[in-house]
Amino acid sequence: MEIIFDTDKFMKYIETNKQSFENSLLSQAANVKDKIQDILRVGNIDLINNAHKLVQFVVDGKDEELQSFAKHEGIVWATYEMTLSFKLEWVQAIRRTLWEFLQNYNKLTNNAVIDGFFSLEKQINSQIDQFLNVFFINYSKYKDSLIMAQRQLVENLSVPIIPITPTICILPLIGSVDTIRTNIIEEKILMEVGKLHIQTLIIDLSGIAEMENEVIDHLLKIIAGTSMMGCHTVITGLRAEVVRKMIRLGITFDKNTKTLGTLQQALNEYLMR
């Protein structure tokens, strides 16, 4: 006669031998056990309690709860930039400990698990694999969203358009300007000119020591674009190295673009009006 595996009795067996279960779990996860308190402190993640929760969902076959738990865990680990190798080692330790306890429980109950072994093996391993799959998918998605948000923040900081009056703004450029950053500058300037109705944009280049030929050409096209939108551009702080390159290339600003030696001169002129 087939013996049906009683999940409630098995979970009570684990609860009764909770300390032994946790000791076995820690012995299976040699690298993680010394990091448990650090992970709890940094991310408020209780690995021991979470292990019991995962086992409960797996043994009871609670797919929805398992996936929800895995999603939450993935986001939390991504948020606090926890080491993924620790998570993988921990879940595999849970898997091994769970099978160890199933083996012991089977002996104590006169082979109560044997008749349903293959279906039980499929259930447990597939659900733990499902947990790992959902965890890593959500970890990656959330990590990617954080990277994108940080990239947008860096882009905004690299192109800081600063309003000084309702119609006048300053764009101080510092550091190197390559093709990628020039594209960001173009997008940010044209968007802000349209949104803020900027009439005068002061672009200060005193923090730029060198610009490649294509960057200079692109900058001129951006200035022409702002002019088409009714915005007057003032260039300040051009360095001698950049000016010499423009002379060699035969490049000049159009008559609608004003140049001044320093940003202070531009502020004095346009704020005194």
Short mmCIF file of C-alpha atoms in Angstrom, two decimals:
data_model
loop_
_atom_site.label_atom_id
_atom_site.label_comp_id
_atom_site.label_asym_id
_atom_site.label_seq_id
_atom_site.Cartn_x
_atom_site.Cartn_y
_atom_site.Cartn_z
CA MET A 1 0.00 0.00 0.00
CA GLU A 2 1.35 3.42 -0.97
CA ILE A 3 2.26 5.67 1.93
CA ILE A 4 1.43 9.35 1.41
CA PHE A 5 4.11 11.82 2.48
CA ASP A 6 2.68 14.03 5.24
CA THR A 7 4.18 17.51 4.77
CA ASP A 8 2.74 18.81 8.05
CA LYS A 9 4.45 16.06 10.05
CA PHE A 10 7.71 16.67 8.22
CA MET A 11 7.59 20.41 8.96
CA LYS A 12 6.89 19.62 12.62
CA TYR A 13 9.92 17.33 12.54
CA ILE A 14 12.07 20.23 11.28
CA GLU A 15 10.59 22.57 13.90
CA THR A 16 11.32 20.06 16.65
CA ASN A 17 14.90 19.75 15.44
CA LYS A 18 15.23 23.42 14.54
CA GLN A 19 18.64 23.93 16.14
CA SER A 20 20.04 20.83 14.46
CA PHE A 21 18.63 22.03 11.14
CA GLU A 22 20.30 25.42 11.53
CA ASN A 23 23.62 23.88 12.61
CA SER A 24 23.59 21.64 9.56
CA LEU A 25 22.70 24.60 7.34
CA LEU A 26 25.58 26.68 8.68
CA SER A 27 28.03 23.83 8.24
CA GLN A 28 26.95 23.56 4.58
CA ALA A 29 27.55 27.28 3.97
CA ALA A 30 31.09 27.84 5.16
CA ASN A 31 31.58 31.21 3.46
CA VAL A 32 28.19 32.63 4.43
CA LYS A 33 28.01 31.75 8.10
CA ASP A 34 30.59 34.40 9.06
CA LYS A 35 28.66 37.03 7.07
CA ILE A 36 25.22 36.44 8.57
CA GLN A 37 25.38 39.32 11.04
CA ASP A 38 26.85 41.69 8.43
CA ILE A 39 24.03 40.86 5.99
CA LEU A 40 21.45 41.38 8.75
CA ARG A 41 23.01 44.73 9.69
CA VAL A 42 23.41 46.09 6.16
CA GLY A 43 20.26 44.83 4.47
CA ASN A 44 18.04 43.77 7.40
CA ILE A 45 18.06 40.27 5.86
CA ASP A 46 17.66 37.45 8.37
CA LEU A 47 19.15 34.50 6.50
CA ILE A 48 18.21 31.90 9.11
CA ASN A 49 14.52 32.86 9.31
CA ASN A 50 14.39 33.25 5.54
CA ALA A 51 15.78 29.72 5.15
CA HIS A 52 12.91 28.33 7.23
CA LYS A 53 10.44 30.37 5.19
CA LEU A 54 11.87 29.04 1.92
CA VAL A 55 11.71 25.45 3.17
CA GLN A 56 8.07 25.94 4.21
CA PHE A 57 7.09 27.25 0.76
CA VAL A 58 8.99 24.47 -1.01
CA VAL A 59 7.65 21.59 1.07
CA ASP A 60 4.06 22.88 0.96
CA GLY A 61 4.31 23.55 -2.79
CA LYS A 62 3.22 27.21 -2.46
CA ASP A 63 4.26 28.51 -5.87
CA GLU A 64 2.84 32.05 -5.61
CA GLU A 65 4.32 32.67 -2.18
CA LEU A 66 7.64 31.23 -3.34
CA GLN A 67 7.84 33.53 -6.38
CA SER A 68 6.77 36.58 -4.37
CA PHE A 69 9.41 35.79 -1.76
CA ALA A 70 12.08 35.29 -4.44
CA LYS A 71 11.17 38.60 -6.12
CA HIS A 72 11.39 40.46 -2.83
CA GLU A 73 14.73 38.86 -2.01
CA GLY A 74 16.12 39.69 -5.45
CA ILE A 75 15.22 43.38 -5.11
CA VAL A 76 16.60 43.62 -1.57
CA TRP A 77 19.91 41.97 -2.50
CA ALA A 78 20.24 44.28 -5.51
CA THR A 79 19.38 47.36 -3.44
CA TYR A 80 22.10 46.68 -0.89
CA GLU A 81 24.54 45.23 -3.46
CA MET A 82 24.91 41.94 -1.62
CA THR A 83 27.38 39.42 -3.02
CA LEU A 84 25.50 37.00 -5.27
CA SER A 85 27.88 34.12 -4.54
CA PHE A 86 26.73 34.24 -0.90
CA LYS A 87 23.10 33.94 -1.94
CA LEU A 88 23.82 31.04 -4.28
CA GLU A 89 25.86 29.19 -1.63
CA TRP A 90 23.14 29.79 0.95
CA VAL A 91 20.29 28.46 -1.20
CA GLN A 92 22.30 25.41 -2.21
CA ALA A 93 23.06 24.81 1.48
CA ILE A 94 19.31 24.95 2.17
CA ARG A 95 18.74 22.39 -0.59
CA ARG A 96 21.36 19.98 0.81
CA THR A 97 20.17 20.39 4.40
CA LEU A 98 16.57 19.81 3.38
CA TRP A 99 17.49 16.54 1.64
CA GLU A 100 19.55 15.49 4.65
CA PHE A 101 16.54 15.97 6.92
CA LEU A 102 14.27 14.16 4.48
CA GLN A 103 16.63 11.20 4.59
CA ASN A 104 16.67 11.20 8.40
CA TYR A 105 12.89 11.62 8.55
CA ASN A 106 12.46 8.72 6.13
CA LYS A 107 14.44 6.44 8.45
CA LEU A 108 12.49 7.53 11.53
CA THR A 109 9.13 6.94 9.83
CA ASN A 110 9.94 3.54 8.30
CA ASN A 111 10.40 4.77 4.75
CA ALA A 112 7.36 7.07 4.72
CA VAL A 113 9.00 9.15 1.98
CA ILE A 114 10.10 6.32 -0.33
CA ASP A 115 6.85 5.72 -2.21
CA GLY A 116 6.54 9.36 -3.17
CA PHE A 117 10.26 9.94 -3.60
CA PHE A 118 10.39 10.76 -7.30
CA SER A 119 7.50 13.21 -7.23
CA LEU A 120 8.90 14.72 -4.04
CA GLU A 121 12.37 15.06 -5.59
CA LYS A 122 10.90 16.78 -8.62
CA GLN A 123 8.82 19.14 -6.48
CA ILE A 124 11.60 20.20 -4.12
CA ASN A 125 14.36 20.65 -6.67
CA SER A 126 12.15 22.36 -9.24
CA GLN A 127 10.82 24.80 -6.66
CA ILE A 128 14.24 25.67 -5.31
CA ASP A 129 15.41 26.15 -8.90
CA GLN A 130 12.36 28.33 -9.49
CA PHE A 131 13.23 30.40 -6.44
CA LEU A 132 16.77 30.93 -7.74
CA ASN A 133 15.48 31.79 -11.22
CA VAL A 134 12.99 34.41 -9.99
CA PHE A 135 15.54 35.76 -7.53
CA PHE A 136 18.23 36.29 -10.16
CA ILE A 137 15.79 37.74 -12.71
CA ASN A 138 14.53 40.35 -10.25
CA TYR A 139 18.02 41.00 -8.91
CA SER A 140 19.20 41.73 -12.46
CA LYS A 141 16.17 43.86 -13.35
CA TYR A 142 16.45 45.98 -10.23
CA LYS A 143 20.22 46.27 -10.58
CA ASP A 144 19.78 47.43 -14.19
CA SER A 145 17.23 50.03 -13.09
CA LEU A 146 19.64 51.32 -10.44
CA ILE A 147 22.43 51.55 -13.00
CA MET A 148 20.14 53.42 -15.39
CA ALA A 149 19.07 55.84 -12.65
CA GLN A 150 22.69 56.44 -11.67
CA ARG A 151 23.63 56.98 -15.31
CA GLN A 152 20.86 59.54 -15.72
CA LEU A 153 22.02 61.29 -12.55
CA VAL A 154 25.59 61.42 -13.87
CA GLU A 155 24.32 62.73 -17.19
CA ASN A 156 22.36 65.49 -15.46
CA LEU A 157 25.35 66.40 -13.32
CA SER A 158 27.62 66.43 -16.38
CA VAL A 159 25.29 68.91 -18.14
CA PRO A 160 24.10 71.24 -15.35
CA ILE A 161 21.89 73.96 -16.85
CA ILE A 162 21.51 76.58 -14.11
CA PRO A 163 18.73 79.22 -14.31
CA ILE A 164 19.83 82.65 -13.06
CA THR A 165 16.75 84.57 -14.25
CA PRO A 166 13.48 83.35 -15.78
CA THR A 167 15.00 83.69 -19.27
CA ILE A 168 18.79 83.37 -18.75
CA CYS A 169 20.62 80.15 -17.93
CA ILE A 170 24.24 79.07 -17.55
CA LEU A 171 25.79 75.81 -18.73
CA PRO A 172 29.27 75.40 -17.21
CA LEU A 173 31.14 72.54 -18.90
CA ILE A 174 34.03 70.95 -17.03
CA GLY A 175 36.31 68.08 -17.91
CA SER A 176 36.58 66.21 -21.18
CA VAL A 177 33.89 66.43 -23.83
CA ASP A 178 33.70 63.43 -26.15
CA THR A 179 31.12 62.37 -28.71
CA ILE A 180 28.93 60.60 -26.12
CA ARG A 181 28.86 63.59 -23.80
CA THR A 182 28.19 65.93 -26.73
CA ASN A 183 25.09 63.91 -27.59
CA ILE A 184 23.95 64.26 -23.96
CA ILE A 185 24.65 68.00 -24.11
CA GLU A 186 22.58 68.33 -27.29
CA GLU A 187 19.61 66.47 -25.83
CA LYS A 188 19.71 68.34 -22.52
CA ILE A 189 20.13 71.82 -24.06
CA LEU A 190 17.38 71.48 -26.64
CA MET A 191 15.00 69.96 -24.09
CA GLU A 192 15.66 72.65 -21.47
CA VAL A 193 15.49 75.53 -23.97
CA GLY A 194 12.05 74.32 -25.00
CA LYS A 195 10.84 73.56 -21.47
CA LEU A 196 12.18 76.67 -19.72
CA HIS A 197 11.78 79.03 -22.70
CA ILE A 198 15.39 80.12 -22.32
CA GLN A 199 16.17 83.28 -24.28
CA THR A 200 19.87 83.51 -23.43
CA LEU A 201 22.11 80.51 -22.76
CA ILE A 202 25.62 81.23 -21.46
CA ILE A 203 27.93 78.28 -22.16
CA ASP A 204 31.12 78.54 -20.16
CA LEU A 205 34.02 76.53 -21.63
CA SER A 206 36.75 77.66 -19.24
CA GLY A 207 36.82 74.17 -17.73
CA ILE A 208 37.46 72.52 -21.12
CA ALA A 209 41.13 72.33 -22.11
CA GLU A 210 40.72 70.30 -25.29
CA MET A 211 38.00 69.35 -27.76
CA GLU A 212 38.21 67.02 -30.73
CA ASN A 213 37.33 68.35 -34.18
CA GLU A 214 34.01 66.52 -34.37
CA VAL A 215 33.08 67.78 -30.89
CA ILE A 216 33.67 71.40 -31.95
CA ASP A 217 31.60 70.84 -35.08
CA HIS A 218 28.81 69.24 -33.05
CA LEU A 219 28.84 72.12 -30.56
CA LEU A 220 28.37 74.63 -33.40
CA LYS A 221 25.39 72.63 -34.65
CA ILE A 222 23.89 72.65 -31.15
CA ILE A 223 24.27 76.43 -31.00
CA ALA A 224 22.58 76.71 -34.41
CA GLY A 225 19.77 74.53 -33.09
CA THR A 226 19.18 76.76 -30.06
CA SER A 227 19.11 79.77 -32.38
CA MET A 228 16.33 78.11 -34.38
CA MET A 229 14.38 77.83 -31.11
CA GLY A 230 14.78 81.57 -30.42
CA CYS A 231 17.60 81.23 -27.91
CA HIS A 232 20.68 83.49 -28.07
CA THR A 233 23.94 81.74 -27.11
CA VAL A 234 26.89 83.36 -25.37
CA ILE A 235 30.22 81.50 -25.23
CA THR A 236 32.65 82.33 -22.43
CA GLY A 237 36.05 81.10 -21.32
CA LEU A 238 37.35 79.72 -24.62
CA ARG A 239 40.91 78.53 -24.03
CA ALA A 240 43.75 79.31 -26.41
CA GLU A 241 44.21 75.64 -27.33
CA VAL A 242 40.61 75.33 -28.47
CA VAL A 243 40.73 78.65 -30.35
CA ARG A 244 43.91 77.61 -32.20
CA LYS A 245 42.22 74.37 -33.28
CA MET A 246 39.19 76.31 -34.53
CA ILE A 247 41.45 78.67 -36.50
CA ARG A 248 43.26 75.74 -38.12
CA LEU A 249 39.94 74.17 -39.04
CA GLY A 250 38.59 77.46 -40.37
CA ILE A 251 35.69 77.32 -37.90
CA THR A 252 34.03 80.44 -36.52
CA PHE A 253 30.86 81.12 -34.60
CA ASP A 254 27.98 82.68 -36.49
CA LYS A 255 27.15 86.35 -36.04
CA ASN A 256 24.32 85.59 -33.61
CA THR A 257 26.70 83.91 -31.15
CA LYS A 258 28.51 86.23 -28.79
CA THR A 259 31.85 85.39 -27.16
CA LEU A 260 33.24 86.87 -23.95
CA GLY A 261 36.48 86.21 -22.12
CA THR A 262 35.01 85.09 -18.80
CA LEU A 263 31.76 83.97 -17.26
CA GLN A 264 31.92 86.94 -14.89
CA GLN A 265 31.89 89.33 -17.85
CA ALA A 266 28.77 87.65 -19.21
CA LEU A 267 27.05 87.82 -15.82
CA ASN A 268 27.94 91.47 -15.42
CA GLU A 269 26.59 92.28 -18.88
CA TYR A 270 23.37 90.27 -18.83
CA LEU A 271 22.38 90.69 -15.21
CA MET A 272 22.91 94.45 -15.24
CA ARG A 273 20.32 94.94 -17.95
#
